Structures are given as structure tokens and as C-alpha cells.
Coordinates of C-alpha atoms (C1' of nucleotides) in Angstrom, one line a residue:
Chain A
M330 CA -10.7 -4.4 35.7
S331 CA -11.7 -8.0 36.3
D332 CA -15.0 -8.7 34.6
I333 CA -14.9 -7.0 31.2
G334 CA -16.1 -9.9 29.1
F335 CA -12.8 -10.5 27.2
E336 CA -10.6 -13.5 27.4
I337 CA -7.3 -12.2 28.8
D338 CA -4.7 -14.0 26.8
A339 CA -1.1 -13.7 27.6
R340 CA -0.4 -11.0 25.0
L341 CA -3.3 -8.9 26.2
K342 CA -2.1 -9.2 29.7
K343 CA 1.4 -8.1 28.7
L344 CA 0.1 -5.2 26.6
V345 CA -2.0 -4.0 29.6
E346 CA 1.1 -4.2 31.8
E347 CA 3.1 -2.4 29.3
M348 CA 0.6 0.4 28.9
K349 CA 0.3 0.9 32.6
K350 CA 4.1 1.0 32.9
K351 CA 4.2 3.8 30.4
G352 CA 1.3 5.8 31.9
L353 CA -0.9 5.0 29.0
R354 CA -4.6 4.5 29.7
V355 CA -6.3 1.2 29.6
T356 CA -9.6 2.0 28.1
I357 CA -12.6 -0.1 27.1
Q358 CA -11.9 0.6 23.5
R359 CA -8.2 -0.3 23.6
L360 CA -9.1 -3.6 25.4
A361 CA -11.7 -4.3 22.8
I362 CA -9.4 -3.5 19.9
A363 CA -6.4 -5.4 21.3
S364 CA -8.4 -8.5 22.1
T365 CA -9.9 -8.5 18.7
V366 CA -6.6 -8.0 17.0
F367 CA -4.9 -10.8 19.0
E368 CA -7.7 -13.1 18.1
K369 CA -7.7 -12.3 14.4
I370 CA -4.1 -11.6 13.8
K371 CA -3.3 -15.0 12.3
G372 CA -5.6 -14.1 9.4
H373 CA -3.6 -11.0 8.5
P374 CA -6.6 -8.7 8.9
S375 CA -6.7 -5.4 7.0
F376 CA -7.4 -2.2 8.9
M377 CA -11.1 -2.4 7.8
D378 CA -11.3 -6.0 8.9
V379 CA -10.2 -5.0 12.3
L380 CA -12.5 -2.0 12.4
E381 CA -15.5 -4.0 11.4
E382 CA -14.8 -6.8 13.8
V383 CA -14.3 -4.4 16.7
R384 CA -17.6 -2.7 15.9
K385 CA -19.4 -6.0 15.8
R386 CA -18.3 -6.6 19.3
T387 CA -18.3 -3.1 20.6
P388 CA -20.4 -0.8 18.5
G389 CA -19.5 2.8 18.2
V390 CA -15.8 2.6 18.3
S391 CA -14.3 5.2 15.9
T392 CA -12.0 4.8 13.1
S393 CA -9.4 7.1 14.7
T394 CA -9.4 5.1 18.0
V395 CA -8.8 1.9 16.1
Y396 CA -6.2 3.6 14.0
N397 CA -4.4 5.1 17.1
T398 CA -4.6 1.8 19.0
L399 CA -3.2 -0.2 16.1
Q400 CA -0.3 2.3 15.8
L401 CA 0.3 2.1 19.5
M402 CA 0.3 -1.7 19.4
E403 CA 2.7 -1.6 16.6
K404 CA 5.0 0.8 18.3
L405 CA 5.0 -1.3 21.4
G406 CA 6.0 -4.3 19.3
F407 CA 2.8 -6.4 19.7
I408 CA 2.0 -6.4 16.0
T409 CA 3.6 -5.6 12.6
S410 CA 2.0 -4.4 9.4
F411 CA 2.6 -4.5 5.7
S412 CA 0.6 -3.2 2.8
Y413 CA -0.8 -5.2 0.0
R414 CA -3.0 -3.8 -2.8
G415 CA -3.2 -0.5 -1.1
E416 CA -4.4 -1.9 2.2
T417 CA -2.6 -2.2 5.5
H418 CA -2.5 -5.7 6.8
Y419 CA -1.7 -6.5 10.4
D420 CA 0.4 -9.4 11.4
Q421 CA 2.2 -11.2 14.2
P422 CA 5.4 -9.5 15.3
H423 CA 7.8 -12.4 15.3
P424 CA 9.9 -12.9 12.1
H425 CA 8.1 -15.3 9.8
V426 CA 7.3 -15.8 6.1
N427 CA 4.0 -14.8 4.6
V428 CA 2.9 -16.1 1.3
V429 CA 0.4 -13.9 -0.7
C430 CA -1.4 -15.5 -3.5
M431 CA -1.7 -12.9 -6.2
D432 CA -4.6 -14.7 -7.7
T433 CA -6.9 -15.3 -4.7
G434 CA -5.5 -12.5 -2.5
K435 CA -5.1 -15.1 0.3
I436 CA -2.3 -14.5 2.8
I437 CA -1.0 -17.4 4.8
D438 CA 2.0 -18.1 6.9
L439 CA 4.5 -20.5 5.4
P440 CA 4.5 -23.5 7.8
E441 CA 8.2 -24.4 8.0
D442 CA 10.0 -21.2 7.6
R443 CA 12.8 -21.3 10.0
D444 CA 15.4 -22.4 7.4
V445 CA 14.3 -19.5 5.1
L446 CA 14.7 -17.0 7.9
Q447 CA 18.1 -18.5 8.9
L448 CA 19.3 -18.3 5.3
L449 CA 18.3 -14.7 5.1
E450 CA 20.0 -13.8 8.4
K451 CA 23.1 -15.6 7.3
K452 CA 23.3 -13.2 4.4
G453 CA 23.3 -10.3 6.8
V454 CA 19.6 -9.3 6.6
K455 CA 18.0 -8.3 9.9
V456 CA 14.6 -9.8 9.2
K457 CA 11.4 -8.3 10.7
T458 CA 9.0 -10.1 8.3
V459 CA 8.9 -11.6 4.9
V460 CA 6.2 -11.4 2.2
V461 CA 6.4 -13.8 -0.7
Y462 CA 4.2 -12.8 -3.6
G463 CA 3.3 -15.8 -5.7
Y464 CA 0.6 -18.2 -6.6
C465 CA -1.0 -21.0 -4.6
E466 CA -1.5 -24.5 -5.8
A467 CA -4.6 -24.1 -7.9
S468 CA -3.6 -21.0 -9.8
G469 CA -0.8 -20.1 -12.2
P470 CA 1.0 -16.9 -13.3
G471 CA -1.6 -15.5 -15.7
Chain B
M1186 CA 10.4 5.2 -35.7
S1187 CA 14.2 5.4 -35.9
D1188 CA 15.4 8.7 -34.4
I1189 CA 13.3 9.3 -31.4
G1190 CA 15.9 10.2 -28.9
F1191 CA 15.7 7.2 -26.7
E1192 CA 18.2 4.4 -26.2
I1193 CA 16.5 1.3 -27.4
D1194 CA 17.5 -1.3 -24.9
A1195 CA 16.6 -5.0 -25.5
R1196 CA 13.5 -4.8 -23.2
L1197 CA 12.1 -1.7 -25.0
K1198 CA 12.6 -3.3 -28.3
K1199 CA 10.8 -6.4 -27.1
L1200 CA 8.0 -4.4 -25.6
V1201 CA 7.5 -2.5 -28.9
E1202 CA 7.4 -5.8 -30.8
E1203 CA 4.9 -7.1 -28.3
M1204 CA 2.7 -4.0 -28.6
K1205 CA 2.7 -4.1 -32.3
K1206 CA 1.9 -7.8 -32.3
K1207 CA -1.2 -7.1 -30.2
G1208 CA -2.3 -4.2 -32.3
L1209 CA -1.5 -1.7 -29.4
R1210 CA -0.2 1.7 -30.4
V1211 CA 3.4 2.7 -30.0
T1212 CA 3.0 6.3 -29.0
I1213 CA 5.6 8.8 -28.0
Q1214 CA 4.3 8.8 -24.4
R1215 CA 4.5 5.0 -24.1
L1216 CA 8.1 5.0 -25.4
A1217 CA 9.0 7.8 -23.0
I1218 CA 7.4 6.0 -20.1
A1219 CA 8.8 2.6 -20.9
S1220 CA 12.4 3.8 -21.5
T1221 CA 12.2 5.7 -18.2
V1222 CA 10.9 2.7 -16.3
F1223 CA 13.5 0.4 -17.8
E1224 CA 16.2 2.8 -16.9
K1225 CA 15.0 3.4 -13.3
I1226 CA 13.5 0.0 -12.5
K1227 CA 16.5 -1.2 -10.4
G1228 CA 15.8 1.6 -7.9
H1229 CA 12.3 0.3 -7.2
P1230 CA 10.6 3.6 -8.2
S1231 CA 7.2 4.6 -6.9
F1232 CA 4.5 5.7 -9.2
M1233 CA 5.3 9.3 -8.4
D1234 CA 9.0 8.7 -9.0
V1235 CA 8.1 7.4 -12.5
L1236 CA 5.7 10.2 -13.2
E1237 CA 8.1 12.9 -12.2
E1238 CA 11.0 11.4 -14.1
V1239 CA 8.9 10.9 -17.2
R1240 CA 7.8 14.6 -17.0
K1241 CA 11.4 15.8 -16.6
R1242 CA 12.2 14.2 -19.9
T1243 CA 8.9 14.6 -21.7
P1244 CA 6.8 17.4 -20.1
G1245 CA 3.1 17.2 -20.2
V1246 CA 2.6 13.5 -20.0
S1247 CA -0.5 12.9 -17.9
T1248 CA -1.0 10.9 -14.8
S1249 CA -3.4 8.6 -16.4
T1250 CA -1.2 7.8 -19.4
V1251 CA 1.6 6.9 -17.0
Y1252 CA -0.8 4.9 -15.0
N1253 CA -2.2 3.1 -18.0
T1254 CA 1.2 2.4 -19.5
L1255 CA 2.5 1.0 -16.2
Q1256 CA -0.5 -1.3 -16.0
L1257 CA 0.0 -2.3 -19.6
M1258 CA 3.7 -3.1 -19.0
E1259 CA 2.8 -5.1 -15.9
K1260 CA 0.1 -7.0 -17.7
L1261 CA 2.6 -7.8 -20.5
G1262 CA 5.1 -9.1 -17.9
F1263 CA 7.7 -6.4 -18.3
I1264 CA 7.5 -5.2 -14.8
T1265 CA 6.0 -6.1 -11.4
S1266 CA 4.8 -4.0 -8.5
F1267 CA 4.3 -4.2 -4.8
S1268 CA 3.1 -1.7 -2.3
Y1269 CA 5.1 -0.3 0.6
R1270 CA 3.9 2.4 3.0
G1271 CA 0.8 3.0 0.8
E1272 CA 2.8 3.6 -2.4
T1273 CA 3.1 1.3 -5.4
H1274 CA 6.7 0.5 -6.3
Y1275 CA 7.6 -1.0 -9.6
D1276 CA 10.2 -3.7 -9.9
Q1277 CA 11.9 -6.1 -12.3
P1278 CA 9.7 -9.0 -13.3
H1279 CA 12.0 -11.9 -12.7
P1280 CA 11.7 -13.6 -9.3
H1281 CA 14.1 -12.1 -6.8
V1282 CA 14.4 -11.0 -3.2
N1283 CA 14.0 -7.3 -2.2
V1284 CA 15.1 -6.1 1.1
V1285 CA 13.3 -3.1 2.6
C1286 CA 14.9 -1.2 5.4
M1287 CA 12.0 -0.1 7.7
D1288 CA 14.2 2.7 9.1
T1289 CA 15.5 4.4 6.0
G1290 CA 12.9 3.2 3.5
K1291 CA 15.6 2.0 1.2
I1292 CA 14.7 -0.9 -1.1
I1293 CA 17.5 -3.0 -2.5
D1294 CA 17.8 -6.3 -4.3
L1295 CA 19.5 -9.0 -2.2
P1296 CA 22.6 -9.8 -4.2
E1297 CA 22.8 -13.6 -4.0
D1298 CA 19.3 -14.7 -3.7
R1299 CA 19.1 -17.9 -5.8
D1300 CA 19.3 -20.2 -2.9
V1301 CA 16.5 -18.3 -1.1
L1302 CA 14.3 -18.6 -4.1
Q1303 CA 15.1 -22.3 -4.5
L1304 CA 14.4 -23.0 -0.9
L1305 CA 11.0 -21.4 -1.2
E1306 CA 10.2 -23.2 -4.5
K1307 CA 11.2 -26.5 -2.8
K1308 CA 8.5 -25.8 -0.3
G1309 CA 5.9 -25.6 -3.0
V1310 CA 5.6 -21.8 -3.3
K1311 CA 5.4 -20.4 -6.8
V1312 CA 7.4 -17.3 -6.3
K1313 CA 6.8 -14.1 -8.2
T1314 CA 8.7 -11.8 -6.0
V1315 CA 9.9 -11.6 -2.4
V1316 CA 10.0 -8.6 -0.1
V1317 CA 11.9 -8.9 3.2
Y1318 CA 11.1 -6.2 5.7
G1319 CA 14.0 -5.6 8.1
Y1320 CA 16.8 -3.3 8.9
C1321 CA 20.0 -2.4 7.2
E1322 CA 23.4 -2.5 8.7
A1323 CA 23.4 0.9 10.5
S1324 CA 19.9 0.7 12.0
G1325 CA 18.3 -1.6 14.5
P1326 CA 14.8 -2.6 15.4
G1327 CA 13.6 0.4 17.4
Chain C
dA173 C1' -11.3 5.9 -41.4
dT174 C1' -11.4 4.4 -37.0
dA175 C1' -10.1 1.9 -33.0
dT176 C1' -6.9 3.0 -29.6
dG177 C1' -4.6 6.3 -26.6
dT178 C1' -4.1 10.9 -24.2
dG179 C1' -5.0 14.5 -21.0
dC180 C1' -8.0 16.8 -18.0
dA181 C1' -10.2 17.0 -13.9
dA182 C1' -12.8 14.8 -10.8
dA183 C1' -14.0 10.7 -7.9
dG184 C1' -12.6 6.9 -5.0
dG185 C1' -10.6 4.3 -1.3
dG186 C1' -7.9 3.9 2.5
dT187 C1' -5.5 6.4 5.8
dT188 C1' -4.4 10.3 8.8
dT189 C1' -5.4 14.5 11.4
dG190 C1' -7.5 18.5 14.4
dC191 C1' -10.1 19.5 17.9
dA192 C1' -13.9 19.7 21.5
dG193 C1' -15.8 16.8 24.8
dA194 C1' -15.1 12.6 27.7
dT195 C1' -12.4 9.7 30.9
dA196 C1' -8.8 6.8 33.3
dT197 C1' -5.5 7.8 36.5
Chain D
dA689 C1' -7.4 17.6 38.7
dT690 C1' -5.6 16.8 34.5
dA691 C1' -3.0 14.6 31.0
dT692 C1' -4.5 11.3 27.9
dC693 C1' -8.0 9.3 24.9
dT694 C1' -12.2 9.2 22.1
dG695 C1' -15.3 10.3 18.3
dC696 C1' -16.6 13.1 14.7
dA697 C1' -15.9 14.9 10.5
dA698 C1' -13.0 16.7 7.3
dA699 C1' -8.4 16.6 5.0
dC700 C1' -5.1 13.9 2.7
dC701 C1' -2.5 11.2 -0.4
dC702 C1' -2.2 8.2 -3.9
dT703 C1' -4.7 5.7 -7.2
dT704 C1' -8.3 5.1 -10.5
dT705 C1' -11.9 6.5 -13.7
dG706 C1' -15.0 9.0 -17.4
dC707 C1' -15.0 11.3 -21.3
dA708 C1' -14.1 14.5 -25.2
dC709 C1' -10.2 15.3 -28.2
dA710 C1' -6.2 13.5 -30.6
dT711 C1' -3.5 10.2 -33.1
dA712 C1' -1.1 5.7 -34.8
dT713 C1' -2.3 2.4 -37.7

DNA sequence: ATATGTGCAAAGGGTTTGCAGATAT
DNA sequence: ATATCTGCAAACCCTTTGCACATAT
């Protein structure tokens, strides 16, 4: 469990601890999937994005294993997800504001979102994540 | 075109005008679908919700007709949509803040949302609609 | 008269599942 | 040793489409 070829970032380390604590198995596949997800999560990857990237690195991993692992990671609170245009997108678990451009399909995190979150919380909303559907600079509604 | 059994609300009237102006046909089905949608839109109905409600009122209307009409209405700006848990939900077209309870699945409009929208616009985001994923009063994260 | 719309039924796309064989503990 | 996990392949659900028939204009 020391030389497996992955960068062990803090989240991965914590996930592994968490899995062990719960008697869940730390498999090669789960490590490959988790490290991929942590690396790509800022880009709001879709399920297929994750699957493809995992397979680039570790060929042969199955759809269901990726699916199961993503569900596990979500249940353990390491990622969140939301759906856009019929696809599931994975995202960082801390409350923040995503902006989706309905023209380009791009999804970015709003840089300074603390005030938005605070305003929502002040209104009694327990925020997990926020998705703003709109248009980016270059494009307009229609 | 006078006694068709539907309440002609302002939006329906406007939609009909718009359709005529564009040479689109004002059919019984479209009227049934549109009036249903306008009546139920505050409840963020899913595609299936709309289909079922339309059929309750006007049996025999097909999936594709409902589908086409909803797309048409969206293109003409009378409704918007977003997806949640793999389902398309239809919504009012003006910018506003929806709150989704990830526990109960309930979707409601945030009552006083103008300041939230203004704050987002001030940050340069052209907002079409906002979906806040969180938890309602009774439930907590987990 | 005819361009547009409808309904049927099937295809599509992404997600989810059942199960036999494999494996981390 | 054995409970858990993996991979395959098929099922699933919702959405989307093609096309012959019907209809609003």
C-alpha cells in the first residue's frame, strides 16, 4: 500500500482511512477512481468523463465499479453531484456556487461566492450547493 | 376558437398570439398542454407530471406531442427547464431562485429572492435561473 | 391545397442492477 | 475463510426521433 503510482493527496488519504474504518475494501480500482476524481473534480466532470479518464489510466475498469465508487464517495461526503442536460456531474462537496453557461455548456465555480452563500443561509436555506443557469460574457439569451 | 373549455389566462393568450404570428398551428393538443403547464408550472412539474396531467384532461395525447410542445414553449420563452435526478423539470421563465430539498425531493421557489439575483448579476453573471440544492427545515445533511 | 402537427412505436443515451467469479481483509 | 468488490451484460428509465396519417390554415 505504499508504491501504487498515485499521488496521495489529503483527500485520498482521508478517504482511505474512512474506508478502512468502515471495513470497506481499498482496491486498486477504488484508488484509481478516487485519485482521478480528486484530480478532475474542479472541472465538474460528468460520469462519462470520469469513466474515460479512469480507463485511460487504468484500462479495464468497469462502468459499474466506477458507478459504485462514485456513489460511495458521495455517500461518504467526498463529492457531490448534480445533473445537467441529462448527465450527472460530480463536484466538490463544500457549499459553493456553480455557474453553468447554457450556451457553451461550460460549468465554472463563481470566484467570490461567500456573500451569496451567506445571503441564502440568512434566508434559512441549508445550502449544499448552488447551480446558476445563465450565460457567460460572450453569449446572450437567445 | 372561443369555447374550448380552457381558462384563457394571459400567458396562454400571449402564446396563442405568438404561435399565430409565427405561422404555427394552434391545435387542441397544444392548447391542452399549454394550459396544463401554465396551471402547474409553479409546482416544477417533471415531464411525466405534465404528460399525465395532460392525459387526465385530454386522453390520448402522445408523448411526442407533449415533448414537442414543451420544447416549443421553451424556445418561445414561456417556460424554462432544468434537470434533477435525471428528470427534466419545467419552471417559470423569469429569473428566480429554486430551492431543492435533497431529502424530500421537494422543489420550491425562494420567496424573497431579488437580492440574491441582484448580487449574482452584480458579479457579472447573466442569470436565467438558480437552483439551490440543500435541505429543508425538518431534514439535515445525512 | 399543403405545410405543419400528431401519434405510434422504436431507438437512444445515460444510469442502474443481478450475478458469478475474484479479491482484500 | 469469507464478506465485499469487480466486471460483464442486460435491464431500466426518461427522452428523443422517424415516419405515415391527420389537420389547421
